[in-house]
mmCIF file of C-alpha atoms in Angstrom:
data_model
loop_
_atom_site.group_PDB
_atom_site.id
_atom_site.type_symbol
_atom_site.label_atom_id
_atom_site.label_comp_id
_atom_site.label_asym_id
_atom_site.label_seq_id
_atom_site.Cartn_x
_atom_site.Cartn_y
_atom_site.Cartn_z
ATOM 1 C CA UNK A 322 4.132 81.175 1.791
ATOM 2 C CA UNK A 323 4.612 77.760 0.202
ATOM 3 C CA UNK A 324 8.248 76.679 -0.012
ATOM 4 C CA UNK A 325 10.399 73.605 -0.677
ATOM 5 C CA UNK A 326 12.749 73.103 2.259
ATOM 6 C CA UNK A 327 14.712 70.593 4.301
ATOM 7 C CA UNK A 328 14.969 70.090 8.060
ATOM 8 C CA UNK A 329 18.151 68.054 7.727
ATOM 9 C CA UNK A 330 20.697 67.010 5.142
ATOM 10 C CA UNK A 331 19.618 63.905 3.295
ATOM 11 C CA UNK A 332 18.128 62.936 -0.045
ATOM 12 C CA UNK A 333 15.290 63.876 -2.356
ATOM 13 C CA UNK A 334 12.736 62.213 -0.073
ATOM 14 C CA UNK A 335 13.673 64.710 2.670
ATOM 15 C CA UNK A 336 12.442 67.679 0.617
ATOM 16 C CA UNK A 337 9.219 69.063 2.078
ATOM 17 C CA UNK A 338 6.711 71.343 0.345
ATOM 18 C CA UNK A 339 4.788 73.288 2.952
ATOM 19 C CA UNK A 340 4.286 76.694 4.553
ATOM 20 C CA UNK A 341 7.267 78.779 5.656
ATOM 21 C CA UNK A 342 7.617 82.387 6.814
ATOM 22 C CA UNK A 343 8.367 85.015 4.209
ATOM 23 C CA UNK A 344 12.033 86.077 4.262
ATOM 24 C CA UNK A 345 12.844 89.336 6.042
ATOM 25 C CA UNK A 346 13.365 92.410 3.868
ATOM 26 C CA UNK A 347 16.235 94.761 4.790
ATOM 27 C CA UNK A 348 17.000 98.226 3.458
ATOM 28 C CA UNK A 349 19.093 97.049 0.460
ATOM 29 C CA UNK A 350 16.905 94.080 -0.448
ATOM 30 C CA UNK A 351 14.202 93.411 -2.999
ATOM 31 C CA UNK A 352 11.262 91.060 -2.406
ATOM 32 C CA UNK A 353 10.187 89.097 -5.459
ATOM 33 C CA UNK A 354 7.133 86.999 -6.190
ATOM 34 C CA UNK A 355 8.719 83.958 -7.800
ATOM 35 C CA UNK A 356 7.140 82.799 -11.058
ATOM 36 C CA UNK A 357 9.697 80.124 -11.941
ATOM 37 C CA UNK A 358 12.902 78.631 -10.582
ATOM 38 C CA UNK A 359 15.371 76.124 -11.977
ATOM 39 C CA UNK A 360 16.911 73.033 -10.445
ATOM 40 C CA UNK A 361 20.678 72.651 -10.680
ATOM 41 C CA UNK A 362 22.957 69.722 -9.782
ATOM 42 C CA UNK A 363 24.261 72.118 -7.120
ATOM 43 C CA UNK A 364 20.891 71.927 -5.362
ATOM 44 C CA UNK A 365 21.320 68.172 -4.970
ATOM 45 C CA UNK A 366 24.795 68.657 -3.528
ATOM 46 C CA UNK A 367 23.449 71.183 -1.008
ATOM 47 C CA UNK A 368 20.573 68.845 -0.127
ATOM 48 C CA UNK A 369 22.978 65.969 0.502
ATOM 49 C CA UNK A 370 25.174 68.100 2.772
ATOM 50 C CA UNK A 371 28.260 68.045 0.578
ATOM 51 C CA UNK A 372 29.259 71.533 1.725
ATOM 52 C CA UNK A 373 28.176 71.327 5.357
ATOM 53 C CA UNK A 374 31.747 71.420 6.708
ATOM 54 C CA UNK A 375 32.544 74.728 5.019
ATOM 55 C CA UNK A 376 29.141 76.262 4.217
ATOM 56 C CA UNK A 377 26.719 75.065 6.912
ATOM 57 C CA UNK A 378 23.068 76.138 6.736
ATOM 58 C CA UNK A 379 20.378 76.786 9.314
ATOM 59 C CA UNK A 380 17.295 74.572 9.263
ATOM 60 C CA UNK A 381 14.614 74.728 8.064
ATOM 61 C CA UNK A 382 16.480 75.626 4.891
ATOM 62 C CA UNK A 383 14.687 76.700 1.700
ATOM 63 C CA UNK A 384 16.385 75.261 -1.369
ATOM 64 C CA UNK A 385 16.892 76.784 -4.813
ATOM 65 C CA UNK A 386 19.570 78.935 -6.424
ATOM 66 C CA UNK A 387 18.020 80.858 -9.307
ATOM 67 C CA UNK A 388 14.645 82.244 -10.289
ATOM 68 C CA UNK A 389 12.623 84.755 -12.290
ATOM 69 C CA UNK A 390 9.718 86.788 -10.954
ATOM 70 C CA UNK A 391 8.124 90.152 -10.263
ATOM 71 C CA UNK A 392 9.216 92.767 -7.715
ATOM 72 C CA UNK A 393 6.554 93.246 -5.012
ATOM 73 C CA UNK A 394 8.486 95.277 -2.414
ATOM 74 C CA UNK A 395 11.779 97.172 -2.164
ATOM 75 C CA UNK A 396 13.933 98.195 0.787
ATOM 76 C CA UNK A 397 14.434 101.825 1.805
ATOM 77 C CA UNK A 398 17.828 102.096 0.050
ATOM 78 C CA UNK A 399 16.885 100.345 -3.190
ATOM 79 C CA UNK A 400 17.210 102.653 -6.191
ATOM 80 C CA UNK A 401 17.656 100.273 -9.134
ATOM 81 C CA UNK A 402 14.302 98.470 -9.054
ATOM 82 C CA UNK A 403 10.635 99.236 -8.492
ATOM 83 C CA UNK A 404 7.468 97.301 -7.791
ATOM 84 C CA UNK A 405 6.265 95.573 -10.951
ATOM 85 C CA UNK A 406 9.701 95.042 -12.525
ATOM 86 C CA UNK A 407 10.243 91.609 -14.054
ATOM 87 C CA UNK A 408 13.595 90.375 -12.783
ATOM 88 C CA UNK A 409 15.846 87.340 -12.420
ATOM 89 C CA UNK A 410 18.816 86.434 -10.248
ATOM 90 C CA UNK A 411 21.063 83.918 -8.603
ATOM 91 C CA UNK A 412 20.016 84.007 -4.954
ATOM 92 C CA UNK A 413 22.397 85.236 -2.283
ATOM 93 C CA UNK A 414 21.945 82.020 -0.263
ATOM 94 C CA UNK A 415 19.412 79.662 -1.850
ATOM 95 C CA UNK A 416 15.715 80.319 -1.167
ATOM 96 C CA UNK A 417 14.452 80.275 -4.774
ATOM 97 C CA UNK A 418 12.038 77.359 -4.333
ATOM 98 C CA UNK A 419 9.364 79.476 -2.680
ATOM 99 C CA UNK A 420 6.473 81.740 -3.579
ATOM 100 C CA UNK A 421 8.543 84.730 -2.442
ATOM 101 C CA UNK A 422 12.258 85.314 -2.109
ATOM 102 C CA UNK A 423 14.505 88.216 -1.121
ATOM 103 C CA UNK A 424 17.831 89.200 -2.704
ATOM 104 C CA UNK A 425 20.219 92.109 -2.399
ATOM 105 C CA UNK A 426 19.663 94.668 -5.154
ATOM 106 C CA UNK A 427 23.234 94.133 -6.413
ATOM 107 C CA UNK A 428 22.402 90.499 -7.247
ATOM 108 C CA UNK A 429 19.342 91.331 -9.332
ATOM 109 C CA UNK A 430 18.815 92.232 -12.998
ATOM 110 C CA UNK A 431 15.880 92.961 -15.264
ATOM 111 C CA UNK A 432 14.978 89.770 -17.084
ATOM 112 C CA UNK A 433 15.417 89.671 -20.874
ATOM 113 C CA UNK A 434 12.308 91.127 -22.497
ATOM 114 C CA UNK A 435 12.092 88.548 -25.263
ATOM 115 C CA UNK A 436 11.778 85.367 -23.170
ATOM 116 C CA UNK A 437 9.308 83.855 -20.707
ATOM 117 C CA UNK A 438 9.712 83.635 -16.946
ATOM 118 C CA UNK A 439 10.442 79.916 -17.269
ATOM 119 C CA UNK A 440 13.255 80.479 -19.757
ATOM 120 C CA UNK A 441 14.655 83.362 -17.709
ATOM 121 C CA UNK A 442 14.680 81.232 -14.552
ATOM 122 C CA UNK A 443 16.937 78.724 -16.291
ATOM 123 C CA UNK A 444 19.717 81.232 -16.841
ATOM 124 C CA UNK A 445 21.202 82.938 -13.757
ATOM 125 C CA UNK A 446 23.371 80.228 -12.213
ATOM 126 C CA UNK A 447 24.613 78.670 -15.446
ATOM 127 C CA UNK A 448 25.097 81.900 -17.366
ATOM 128 C CA UNK A 449 26.925 83.582 -14.490
ATOM 129 C CA UNK A 450 29.124 80.501 -14.160
ATOM 130 C CA UNK A 451 29.981 80.647 -17.849
ATOM 131 C CA UNK A 452 30.525 84.418 -17.749
ATOM 132 C CA UNK A 453 32.748 84.384 -14.676
ATOM 133 C CA UNK A 454 34.802 81.484 -16.066
ATOM 134 C CA UNK A 455 35.232 82.647 -19.656
ATOM 135 C CA UNK A 456 35.015 86.440 -19.420
ATOM 136 C CA UNK A 457 36.219 87.304 -15.915
ATOM 137 C CA UNK A 458 38.856 84.641 -15.241
ATOM 138 C CA UNK A 459 40.002 83.314 -18.624
ATOM 139 C CA UNK A 460 39.408 86.550 -20.561
ATOM 140 C CA UNK A 461 38.663 84.505 -23.679
ATOM 141 C CA UNK A 462 39.284 86.380 -26.906
ATOM 142 C CA UNK A 463 38.783 85.791 -30.608
ATOM 143 C CA UNK A 464 40.935 83.076 -32.125
ATOM 144 C CA UNK A 465 41.526 81.127 -28.915
ATOM 145 C CA UNK A 466 40.702 77.441 -28.506
ATOM 146 C CA UNK A 467 38.364 76.508 -25.661
ATOM 147 C CA UNK A 468 37.359 73.042 -24.432
ATOM 148 C CA UNK A 469 34.044 72.886 -22.576
ATOM 149 C CA UNK A 470 33.231 69.596 -20.883
ATOM 150 C CA UNK A 471 29.666 68.233 -20.852
ATOM 151 C CA UNK A 472 28.397 70.551 -23.558
ATOM 152 C CA UNK A 473 24.814 69.333 -23.322
ATOM 153 C CA UNK A 474 24.520 70.190 -19.620
ATOM 154 C CA UNK A 475 23.193 73.385 -18.095
ATOM 155 C CA UNK A 476 26.537 75.163 -17.805
ATOM 156 C CA UNK A 477 28.011 73.628 -20.954
ATOM 157 C CA UNK A 478 25.121 74.581 -23.247
ATOM 158 C CA UNK A 479 25.395 78.238 -22.257
ATOM 159 C CA UNK A 480 29.217 78.260 -22.147
ATOM 160 C CA UNK A 481 29.413 77.015 -25.744
ATOM 161 C CA UNK A 482 27.230 79.894 -26.918
ATOM 162 C CA UNK A 483 29.171 82.468 -24.894
ATOM 163 C CA UNK A 484 32.564 81.196 -26.078
ATOM 164 C CA UNK A 485 31.414 81.389 -29.700
ATOM 165 C CA UNK A 486 30.142 84.923 -29.129
ATOM 166 C CA UNK A 487 33.621 85.802 -27.812
ATOM 167 C CA UNK A 488 35.138 84.488 -31.046
ATOM 168 C CA UNK A 489 36.692 81.273 -29.763
ATOM 169 C CA UNK A 490 36.929 77.905 -31.472
ATOM 170 C CA UNK A 491 35.022 75.498 -29.231
ATOM 171 C CA UNK A 492 35.459 71.802 -28.562
ATOM 172 C CA UNK A 493 33.095 69.939 -26.271
ATOM 173 C CA UNK A 494 32.499 66.485 -24.838
ATOM 174 C CA UNK A 495 29.060 64.882 -24.899
ATOM 175 C CA UNK A 496 27.352 61.643 -25.849
ATOM 176 C CA UNK A 497 26.981 60.788 -29.521
ATOM 177 C CA UNK A 498 23.211 61.238 -29.440
ATOM 178 C CA UNK A 499 23.686 64.905 -28.508
ATOM 179 C CA UNK A 500 26.336 65.648 -31.145
ATOM 180 C CA UNK A 501 24.107 67.476 -33.616
ATOM 181 C CA UNK A 502 22.409 69.351 -30.799
ATOM 182 C CA UNK A 503 25.655 70.809 -29.379
ATOM 183 C CA UNK A 504 26.843 71.516 -32.918
ATOM 184 C CA UNK A 505 23.766 73.689 -33.376
ATOM 185 C CA UNK A 506 24.762 75.570 -30.221
ATOM 186 C CA UNK A 507 28.080 76.435 -31.877
ATOM 187 C CA UNK A 508 30.523 73.663 -30.992
ATOM 188 C CA UNK A 509 33.200 73.224 -33.675
ATOM 189 C CA UNK A 510 34.639 69.910 -32.456
ATOM 190 C CA UNK A 511 32.466 67.325 -30.703
ATOM 191 C CA UNK A 512 34.022 64.442 -28.775
ATOM 192 C CA UNK A 513 31.813 61.456 -27.957
ATOM 193 C CA UNK A 514 33.114 60.674 -24.484
ATOM 194 C CA UNK A 515 31.770 57.116 -24.705
ATOM 195 C CA UNK A 516 33.948 56.191 -27.682
ATOM 196 C CA UNK A 517 36.812 58.705 -27.804
ATOM 197 C CA UNK A 518 39.436 59.864 -25.312
ATOM 198 C CA UNK A 519 39.451 63.660 -25.663
ATOM 199 C CA UNK A 520 43.084 63.995 -24.559
ATOM 200 C CA UNK A 521 44.176 61.862 -27.520
ATOM 201 C CA UNK A 522 42.637 64.138 -30.147
ATOM 202 C CA UNK A 523 42.864 67.657 -28.690
ATOM 203 C CA UNK A 524 46.012 69.684 -28.090
ATOM 204 C CA UNK A 525 47.325 73.237 -27.653
ATOM 205 C CA UNK A 526 44.118 74.590 -26.128
ATOM 206 C CA UNK A 527 44.086 77.965 -24.399
ATOM 207 C CA UNK A 528 41.245 77.332 -21.939
ATOM 208 C CA UNK A 529 39.411 74.368 -20.431
ATOM 209 C CA UNK A 530 36.145 74.759 -18.530
ATOM 210 C CA UNK A 531 35.887 71.653 -16.369
ATOM 211 C CA UNK A 532 32.470 70.645 -15.057
ATOM 212 C CA UNK A 533 33.380 67.069 -14.111
ATOM 213 C CA UNK A 534 36.354 67.072 -11.741
ATOM 214 C CA UNK A 535 38.317 63.911 -10.891
ATOM 215 C CA UNK A 536 40.114 62.126 -13.722
ATOM 216 C CA UNK A 537 38.564 64.384 -16.360
ATOM 217 C CA UNK A 538 40.118 67.403 -14.639
ATOM 218 C CA UNK A 539 43.579 65.821 -14.528
ATOM 219 C CA UNK A 540 43.425 64.579 -18.122
ATOM 220 C CA UNK A 541 42.404 68.064 -19.239
ATOM 221 C CA UNK A 542 45.867 69.341 -18.328
ATOM 222 C CA UNK A 543 47.222 67.344 -21.271
ATOM 223 C CA UNK A 544 45.246 69.298 -23.878
ATOM 224 C CA UNK A 545 46.376 72.737 -22.701
ATOM 225 C CA UNK A 546 49.377 74.591 -24.037
ATOM 226 C CA UNK A 547 51.883 76.349 -21.790
ATOM 227 C CA UNK A 548 50.296 79.528 -20.531
ATOM 228 C CA UNK A 549 46.875 77.905 -20.742
ATOM 229 C CA UNK A 550 44.207 78.031 -18.093
ATOM 230 C CA UNK A 551 41.891 75.434 -16.575
ATOM 231 C CA UNK A 552 38.850 76.581 -14.629
ATOM 232 C CA UNK A 553 36.886 74.003 -12.675
ATOM 233 C CA UNK A 554 33.504 74.143 -10.989
ATOM 234 C CA UNK A 555 33.801 70.548 -9.741
ATOM 235 C CA UNK A 556 37.457 70.192 -8.802
ATOM 236 C CA UNK A 557 39.081 70.862 -5.428
ATOM 237 C CA UNK A 558 38.764 74.431 -4.063
ATOM 238 C CA UNK A 559 41.700 76.821 -3.763
ATOM 239 C CA UNK A 560 42.746 79.792 -1.647
ATOM 240 C CA UNK A 561 40.470 82.201 -3.528
ATOM 241 C CA UNK A 562 37.486 80.051 -2.528
ATOM 242 C CA UNK A 563 38.510 80.195 1.126
ATOM 243 C CA UNK A 564 38.650 83.985 0.890
ATOM 244 C CA UNK A 565 35.304 84.190 -0.935
ATOM 245 C CA UNK A 566 33.439 82.291 1.792
ATOM 246 C CA UNK A 567 35.223 84.235 4.554
ATOM 247 C CA UNK A 568 36.563 81.008 6.029
ATOM 248 C CA UNK A 569 38.106 80.984 9.485
ATOM 249 C CA UNK A 570 41.873 80.806 9.834
ATOM 250 C CA UNK A 571 41.912 77.011 10.108
ATOM 251 C CA UNK A 572 39.867 76.466 6.955
ATOM 252 C CA UNK A 573 42.015 79.037 5.142
ATOM 253 C CA UNK A 574 44.935 76.734 5.877
ATOM 254 C CA UNK A 575 43.139 73.491 5.045
ATOM 255 C CA UNK A 576 41.162 74.393 1.917
ATOM 256 C CA UNK A 577 44.162 75.243 -0.328
ATOM 257 C CA UNK A 578 45.707 71.886 0.563
ATOM 258 C CA UNK A 579 42.781 70.152 -1.146
ATOM 259 C CA UNK A 580 43.878 71.511 -4.515
ATOM 260 C CA UNK A 581 47.642 71.331 -3.951
ATOM 261 C CA UNK A 582 48.102 68.258 -6.150
ATOM 262 C CA UNK A 583 46.254 69.567 -9.206
ATOM 263 C CA UNK A 584 47.753 73.049 -8.823
ATOM 264 C CA UNK A 585 51.249 71.545 -8.627
ATOM 265 C CA UNK A 586 50.706 69.378 -11.716
ATOM 266 C CA UNK A 587 49.350 72.391 -13.595
ATOM 267 C CA UNK A 588 52.246 74.604 -12.527
ATOM 268 C CA UNK A 589 54.813 72.093 -13.814
ATOM 269 C CA UNK A 590 53.140 72.362 -17.229
ATOM 270 C CA UNK A 591 53.002 76.151 -17.153
ATOM 271 C CA UNK A 592 49.220 76.052 -16.684
ATOM 272 C CA UNK A 593 47.077 78.003 -14.230
ATOM 273 C CA UNK A 594 44.394 76.166 -12.240
ATOM 274 C CA UNK A 595 41.404 78.044 -10.824
ATOM 275 C CA UNK A 596 38.413 76.819 -8.872
ATOM 276 C CA UNK A 597 35.319 78.872 -9.667
ATOM 277 C CA UNK A 598 32.971 79.677 -6.807
ATOM 278 C CA UNK A 599 30.309 81.532 -8.729
ATOM 279 C CA UNK A 600 28.989 84.684 -7.082
ATOM 280 C CA UNK A 601 25.653 86.475 -7.646
ATOM 281 C CA UNK A 602 26.184 89.543 -9.808
ATOM 282 C CA UNK A 603 23.376 91.701 -11.160
ATOM 283 C CA UNK A 604 25.662 93.768 -13.381
ATOM 284 C CA UNK A 605 26.930 90.680 -15.181
ATOM 285 C CA UNK A 606 23.369 89.369 -15.490
ATOM 286 C CA UNK A 607 22.418 92.648 -17.158
ATOM 287 C CA UNK A 608 25.123 92.030 -19.773
ATOM 288 C CA UNK A 609 23.803 88.504 -20.249
ATOM 289 C CA UNK A 610 20.275 89.918 -20.714
ATOM 290 C CA UNK A 611 21.589 91.982 -23.634
ATOM 291 C CA UNK A 612 23.113 88.891 -25.252
ATOM 292 C CA UNK A 613 19.806 87.036 -24.879
ATOM 293 C CA UNK A 614 17.857 89.937 -26.379
ATOM 294 C CA UNK A 615 20.309 90.118 -29.307
ATOM 295 C CA UNK A 616 19.953 86.376 -29.887
ATOM 296 C CA UNK A 617 23.562 85.573 -29.014
ATOM 297 C CA UNK A 618 22.563 83.313 -26.114
ATOM 298 C CA UNK A 619 19.447 81.159 -26.109
ATOM 299 C CA UNK A 620 18.308 79.554 -22.850
ATOM 300 C CA UNK A 621 17.966 75.784 -23.038
ATOM 301 C CA UNK A 622 15.173 74.117 -21.065
ATOM 302 C CA UNK A 623 14.687 70.356 -21.203
ATOM 303 C CA UNK A 624 11.610 69.936 -18.984
ATOM 304 C CA UNK A 625 9.259 72.079 -16.928
ATOM 305 C CA UNK A 626 7.508 70.784 -13.808
ATOM 306 C CA UNK A 627 4.863 72.249 -11.507
ATOM 307 C CA UNK A 628 5.882 73.167 -7.962
ATOM 308 C CA UNK A 629 4.082 70.135 -6.554
ATOM 309 C CA UNK A 630 6.162 67.901 -8.856
ATOM 310 C CA UNK A 631 9.437 69.089 -7.335
ATOM 311 C CA UNK A 632 10.572 65.623 -6.231
ATOM 312 C CA UNK A 633 10.037 64.290 -9.750
ATOM 313 C CA UNK A 634 12.050 67.231 -11.080
ATOM 314 C CA UNK A 635 14.866 66.491 -8.626
ATOM 315 C CA UNK A 636 14.859 62.840 -9.673
ATOM 316 C CA UNK A 637 15.183 63.807 -13.338
ATOM 317 C CA UNK A 638 18.090 66.161 -12.639
ATOM 318 C CA UNK A 639 19.695 63.393 -10.595
ATOM 319 C CA UNK A 640 19.764 61.100 -13.657
ATOM 320 C CA UNK A 641 22.286 63.438 -15.286
ATOM 321 C CA UNK A 642 20.477 63.149 -18.614
ATOM 322 C CA UNK A 643 18.942 66.622 -18.817
ATOM 323 C CA UNK A 644 19.754 68.589 -21.968
ATOM 324 C CA UNK A 645 20.086 72.104 -20.636
ATOM 325 C CA UNK A 646 17.986 72.988 -17.604
ATOM 326 C CA UNK A 647 15.008 71.712 -15.616
ATOM 327 C CA UNK A 648 12.540 74.391 -14.491
ATOM 328 C CA UNK A 649 9.875 74.585 -11.784
ATOM 329 C CA UNK A 650 6.779 76.674 -12.456
ATOM 330 C CA UNK A 651 6.090 78.259 -9.065
ATOM 331 C CA UNK A 652 3.237 80.668 -9.900
ATOM 332 C CA UNK A 653 1.301 82.043 -12.854
#
């Protein structure tokens, strides 16, 4: 099968598009013919080896985290899906940039009936991130105030819609040129990060979803009220992350130290800090499918590329200017 893979950590030029063996199917797995996949900033971080110390991979390594396609084979113990089903998922360990991929049945969901494969492929990673942050961890409820950083990005554009569906008042940061666009998604307060310091105009927020890390993460503490919660997908990992990746005893000691400073600052303010390591979850994706079919969440795709244009697609994602997601069309 044709696949996009790397033989070493590096940069976009190290991505190869060539033949690779089909992944092995076990008794609880589903084999899918991939129609479309999406590129996430996470894929660039994997490519560059950012996680190699804690999540090493075996080469050649097929890239890609989420996809939509058609079931072509099921394992002996699979009961939830059948050949011909149109499905989508966050992969169990990359492998979406290929003509075929394999995932555990628990990671898979039927794709929303009212959208194309390309639109469906844009959703799994970002929608699961938003769901696990806002629904599972923060338990956002009607009347709360939520700040979502980078509202025009892949995660932010879906998180705004989900937070509004949950009944929250939503503030977001973005550039001025995207202000009307994120307003249409549901944002109530829009902060132009180029001209305005968000911590000077926002206060007493219940939840912050941080997608930036660094100084933005630390400044976000100042907009939260006591009892508030900050959830980061870009900040330093915590003990829960070490447990989730089944780290060895040494890493279980080291990893929590990385977030000690931000956790300590949050604790002094009566705020809870969480690092979100998003996990594949077919049941949650099924709930997201319902929201898409009811029109509560609309997938946002900026550009679509052919499989052979994958390096161009990576370069565009790397600019950081994408509004929503960038999708690869793998097959018809």
